[in-house]
Amino acid sequence: KQEVTQIPAALSVPEGENLVLNCSFTDSAIYNLQWFRQDPGKGLTSLLLIQSSQREQTSGRLNASLDKSSGRSTLYIAASQPGDSATYLCAVRDTGGFKTIFGAGTRLFVKA
Amino acid sequence: GAGVSQSPSNKVTEKGKDVELRCDPISGHTALYWYRQRLGQGLEFLIYFQGNSAPDKSGLPSDRFSAERTGESVSTLTIQRTQQEDSAVYLCASSLNSIYGYTFGSGTRLTVV
């Protein structure tokens, strides 16, 4: 059974700092991994999608990497801003049941 | 449509009443998912539709919960005899097919009083 873990559960950083959010998964048989952002009381916004054959994806200040063999993904945020404050969720799409399993998220707070 | 649309955005209902939540997926998206998110918690998978295949209902928490989808269009999630523990945000997502990324709706916040 696929399990997705995100570390840390919460993170507070000063504005301008570069930071890394971690996601690990137990079963490497995946189709893809997706990073989402969730603002309080809102739905999820997709940030980056990495297919199983890819190693990384970039969008603006965000870079996500995928190491399927070790069951790890990282989301790198460069030059963090207060507007980046949100919960970041990692989600893994299994090859088995076509379900997507979500991690519990990392709550990020960027201080001005 | 341009995105996944969910209605209502908020619903307050009395314990014991039935509620129906609606999801309009992105046009052409064959896969549709329902998730539940309780306050301060992660996403809990409820049900998955893929085209005309039989849905994966393995996440439905009890027989009070049911969902329907006609073809590749609108889906409704019905909760019968609501309980206070059903209070949560119900999120719908659609995908081009089962191996592509998700697009989520803004959710329906259900409060059972």
Coordinates of C-alpha atoms in Angstrom, one line a residue:
Chain A
K1 CA 0.0 0.0 0.0
Q2 CA 1.4 3.3 -1.1
E3 CA 2.2 5.8 1.7
V4 CA 3.3 9.4 1.2
T5 CA 5.1 11.3 3.8
Q6 CA 6.0 15.0 3.8
I7 CA 8.7 16.5 6.0
P8 CA 8.7 19.0 7.7
A9 CA 5.0 19.3 8.7
A10 CA 5.5 23.0 9.2
L11 CA 8.2 25.5 8.3
S12 CA 8.7 29.2 9.0
V13 CA 11.4 31.1 7.1
P14 CA 12.3 34.8 6.5
E15 CA 11.5 36.4 3.2
G16 CA 14.2 35.8 0.5
E17 CA 15.3 32.5 1.8
N18 CA 15.6 29.5 -0.5
L19 CA 13.9 26.4 0.9
V20 CA 13.3 22.7 0.2
L21 CA 10.2 20.7 0.9
N22 CA 10.5 16.9 1.0
C23 CA 8.2 14.2 0.0
S24 CA 8.8 10.4 0.2
F25 CA 6.8 7.5 -1.0
T26 CA 7.0 3.8 -0.3
D27 CA 6.2 2.2 -3.6
S28 CA 8.3 3.3 -6.6
A29 CA 5.7 2.0 -9.2
I30 CA 4.1 5.4 -9.9
Y31 CA 2.8 7.1 -13.0
N32 CA 3.6 10.6 -11.8
L33 CA 4.0 12.9 -8.8
Q34 CA 2.3 16.2 -8.5
W35 CA 2.9 19.1 -6.2
F36 CA 0.0 21.3 -5.1
R37 CA -0.5 24.4 -3.1
Q38 CA -3.5 25.0 -0.8
D39 CA -4.4 28.3 0.7
P40 CA -6.5 28.4 3.8
G41 CA -10.1 27.6 3.1
K42 CA -9.4 27.1 -0.6
G43 CA -9.1 24.3 -3.1
L44 CA -5.8 22.9 -4.4
T45 CA -3.8 24.6 -7.1
S46 CA -1.5 22.4 -9.2
L47 CA 2.1 23.6 -9.2
L48 CA 4.2 21.0 -11.0
L49 CA 3.6 17.6 -12.4
I50 CA 6.5 15.2 -12.9
Q51 CA 5.9 12.0 -15.0
S52 CA 7.7 8.8 -13.8
S53 CA 10.1 9.1 -16.7
Q54 CA 11.2 12.6 -15.8
R55 CA 13.7 13.8 -13.2
E56 CA 12.6 17.3 -12.7
Q57 CA 10.2 20.1 -13.7
T58 CA 10.6 23.9 -13.3
S59 CA 8.1 26.7 -13.2
G60 CA 9.3 30.2 -12.3
R61 CA 10.9 30.1 -8.8
L62 CA 9.8 26.5 -8.3
N63 CA 11.7 23.4 -9.1
A64 CA 10.6 19.9 -8.4
S65 CA 12.8 16.8 -8.6
L66 CA 11.9 13.1 -8.7
D67 CA 14.1 10.1 -7.7
K68 CA 11.8 7.2 -8.2
S69 CA 14.3 4.5 -7.2
S70 CA 14.7 6.1 -3.7
G71 CA 11.1 7.1 -3.4
R72 CA 11.8 10.8 -3.0
S73 CA 10.8 14.2 -4.4
T74 CA 11.8 17.6 -3.4
L75 CA 10.2 21.0 -4.1
Y76 CA 12.7 23.8 -4.2
I77 CA 11.4 27.4 -3.8
A78 CA 13.8 30.1 -4.6
A79 CA 13.8 33.6 -3.1
S80 CA 10.7 32.9 -1.0
Q81 CA 8.0 35.6 -0.6
P82 CA 5.2 36.2 1.9
G83 CA 2.8 35.2 -0.9
D84 CA 4.3 31.8 -0.9
S85 CA 2.8 31.1 2.5
A86 CA 0.4 28.1 2.1
T87 CA 0.2 24.4 2.6
Y88 CA 2.2 22.4 0.0
L89 CA 0.9 18.9 -0.8
C90 CA 2.7 16.1 -2.6
A91 CA 0.6 13.6 -4.5
V92 CA 1.6 10.3 -6.0
R93 CA -0.3 8.5 -8.8
D94 CA 0.0 4.7 -8.4
T95 CA 0.3 2.4 -11.4
G96 CA -1.8 -0.2 -9.5
G97 CA -5.2 1.3 -8.8
F98 CA -4.9 4.6 -10.6
K99 CA -5.6 6.4 -7.3
T100 CA -3.6 9.3 -6.2
I101 CA -2.3 9.3 -2.7
F102 CA -1.7 12.6 -0.9
G103 CA 0.8 13.5 1.7
A104 CA -0.4 15.4 4.8
G105 CA 1.3 18.6 3.5
T106 CA 3.9 21.0 4.7
R107 CA 2.6 24.3 6.1
L108 CA 4.9 27.1 5.0
F109 CA 5.0 30.5 6.5
V110 CA 7.3 33.2 4.9
K111 CA 7.9 36.1 7.2
A112 CA 8.1 39.6 5.7
Chain B
G1 CA -15.5 24.8 -18.9
A2 CA -12.2 26.5 -18.0
G3 CA -12.0 24.8 -14.7
V4 CA -13.6 22.3 -12.3
S5 CA -16.7 23.8 -10.9
Q6 CA -18.3 22.7 -7.6
S7 CA -21.6 23.8 -6.1
P8 CA -22.7 24.8 -3.7
S9 CA -19.5 26.4 -2.3
N10 CA -21.0 26.3 1.2
K11 CA -23.7 24.2 2.7
V12 CA -25.1 24.1 6.2
T13 CA -27.5 21.3 7.0
E14 CA -29.2 19.8 10.0
K15 CA -28.1 16.5 11.3
G16 CA -30.2 13.7 9.6
K17 CA -30.9 15.6 6.4
D18 CA -29.6 14.4 3.0
V19 CA -27.3 16.6 0.9
E20 CA -26.2 16.6 -2.7
L21 CA -23.0 18.1 -3.9
R22 CA -22.3 18.7 -7.5
C23 CA -19.1 18.7 -9.6
D24 CA -18.7 19.9 -13.2
P25 CA -15.4 18.6 -14.5
I26 CA -13.3 20.2 -17.3
S27 CA -14.8 19.3 -20.6
G28 CA -13.1 16.2 -22.1
H29 CA -11.7 15.0 -18.8
T30 CA -12.6 11.3 -18.5
A31 CA -11.4 10.8 -14.9
L32 CA -13.2 12.4 -11.9
Y33 CA -12.4 12.1 -8.2
W34 CA -14.0 13.0 -5.0
Y35 CA -11.9 13.7 -1.9
R36 CA -12.8 14.8 1.6
Q37 CA -10.7 17.1 3.8
R38 CA -11.6 17.5 7.4
L39 CA -10.4 20.6 9.2
G40 CA -6.6 20.5 9.6
Q41 CA -6.3 17.1 8.0
G42 CA -5.1 15.7 4.7
L43 CA -7.1 14.6 1.7
E44 CA -9.2 11.4 2.1
F45 CA -10.0 9.6 -1.2
L46 CA -13.7 8.8 -1.6
I47 CA -14.5 7.7 -5.1
Y48 CA -13.0 7.6 -8.7
F49 CA -14.8 7.6 -12.0
Q50 CA -13.0 6.7 -15.3
G51 CA -15.1 7.0 -18.4
N52 CA -17.8 4.4 -18.5
S53 CA -16.0 2.0 -16.3
A54 CA -17.4 0.9 -13.0
P55 CA -16.3 3.4 -10.4
D56 CA -13.8 2.7 -7.6
K57 CA -15.9 3.2 -4.5
S58 CA -13.3 1.9 -2.1
G59 CA -12.9 5.2 -0.2
L60 CA -16.6 5.8 0.6
P61 CA -16.7 5.7 4.4
S62 CA -20.2 4.3 4.8
D63 CA -23.3 3.3 2.8
R64 CA -24.7 6.8 3.5
F65 CA -22.4 8.0 0.9
S66 CA -23.0 7.5 -2.8
A67 CA -21.9 9.2 -6.1
E68 CA -23.0 9.1 -9.6
R69 CA -21.6 10.3 -12.9
T70 CA -23.3 10.2 -16.3
G71 CA -20.8 9.5 -18.9
E72 CA -18.0 12.0 -18.8
S73 CA -20.0 14.9 -17.4
V74 CA -21.4 16.1 -14.1
S75 CA -21.0 14.1 -11.0
T76 CA -23.1 14.3 -7.8
L77 CA -22.0 13.1 -4.4
T78 CA -24.9 12.3 -2.1
I79 CA -24.7 12.0 1.7
Q80 CA -27.8 10.6 3.3
R81 CA -28.8 11.1 7.0
T82 CA -25.9 13.5 7.6
Q83 CA -23.9 13.3 10.8
Q84 CA -21.7 15.9 12.4
E85 CA -18.6 13.9 11.5
D86 CA -19.5 14.5 7.8
S87 CA -18.6 18.2 8.3
A88 CA -15.6 18.8 5.9
V89 CA -14.6 20.3 2.6
Y90 CA -15.5 18.0 -0.2
L91 CA -13.2 18.4 -3.2
C92 CA -13.7 17.3 -6.7
A93 CA -10.9 16.9 -9.2
S94 CA -10.8 15.9 -12.9
S95 CA -8.0 14.6 -15.1
L96 CA -7.6 14.1 -18.9
N97 CA -7.3 10.4 -18.1
S98 CA -6.1 8.3 -15.2
I99 CA -2.4 9.0 -15.8
Y100 CA -2.4 12.8 -16.1
G101 CA -2.3 15.4 -13.4
Y102 CA -5.3 16.6 -11.5
T103 CA -7.2 19.9 -11.6
F104 CA -9.2 20.6 -8.5
G105 CA -12.4 22.5 -7.9
S106 CA -12.7 25.0 -5.1
G107 CA -14.6 22.6 -3.0
T108 CA -17.9 22.5 -1.1
R109 CA -17.7 23.3 2.6
L110 CA -20.3 21.2 4.4
T111 CA -21.3 21.9 8.0
V112 CA -23.7 19.6 9.7
V113 CA -25.3 21.2 12.8

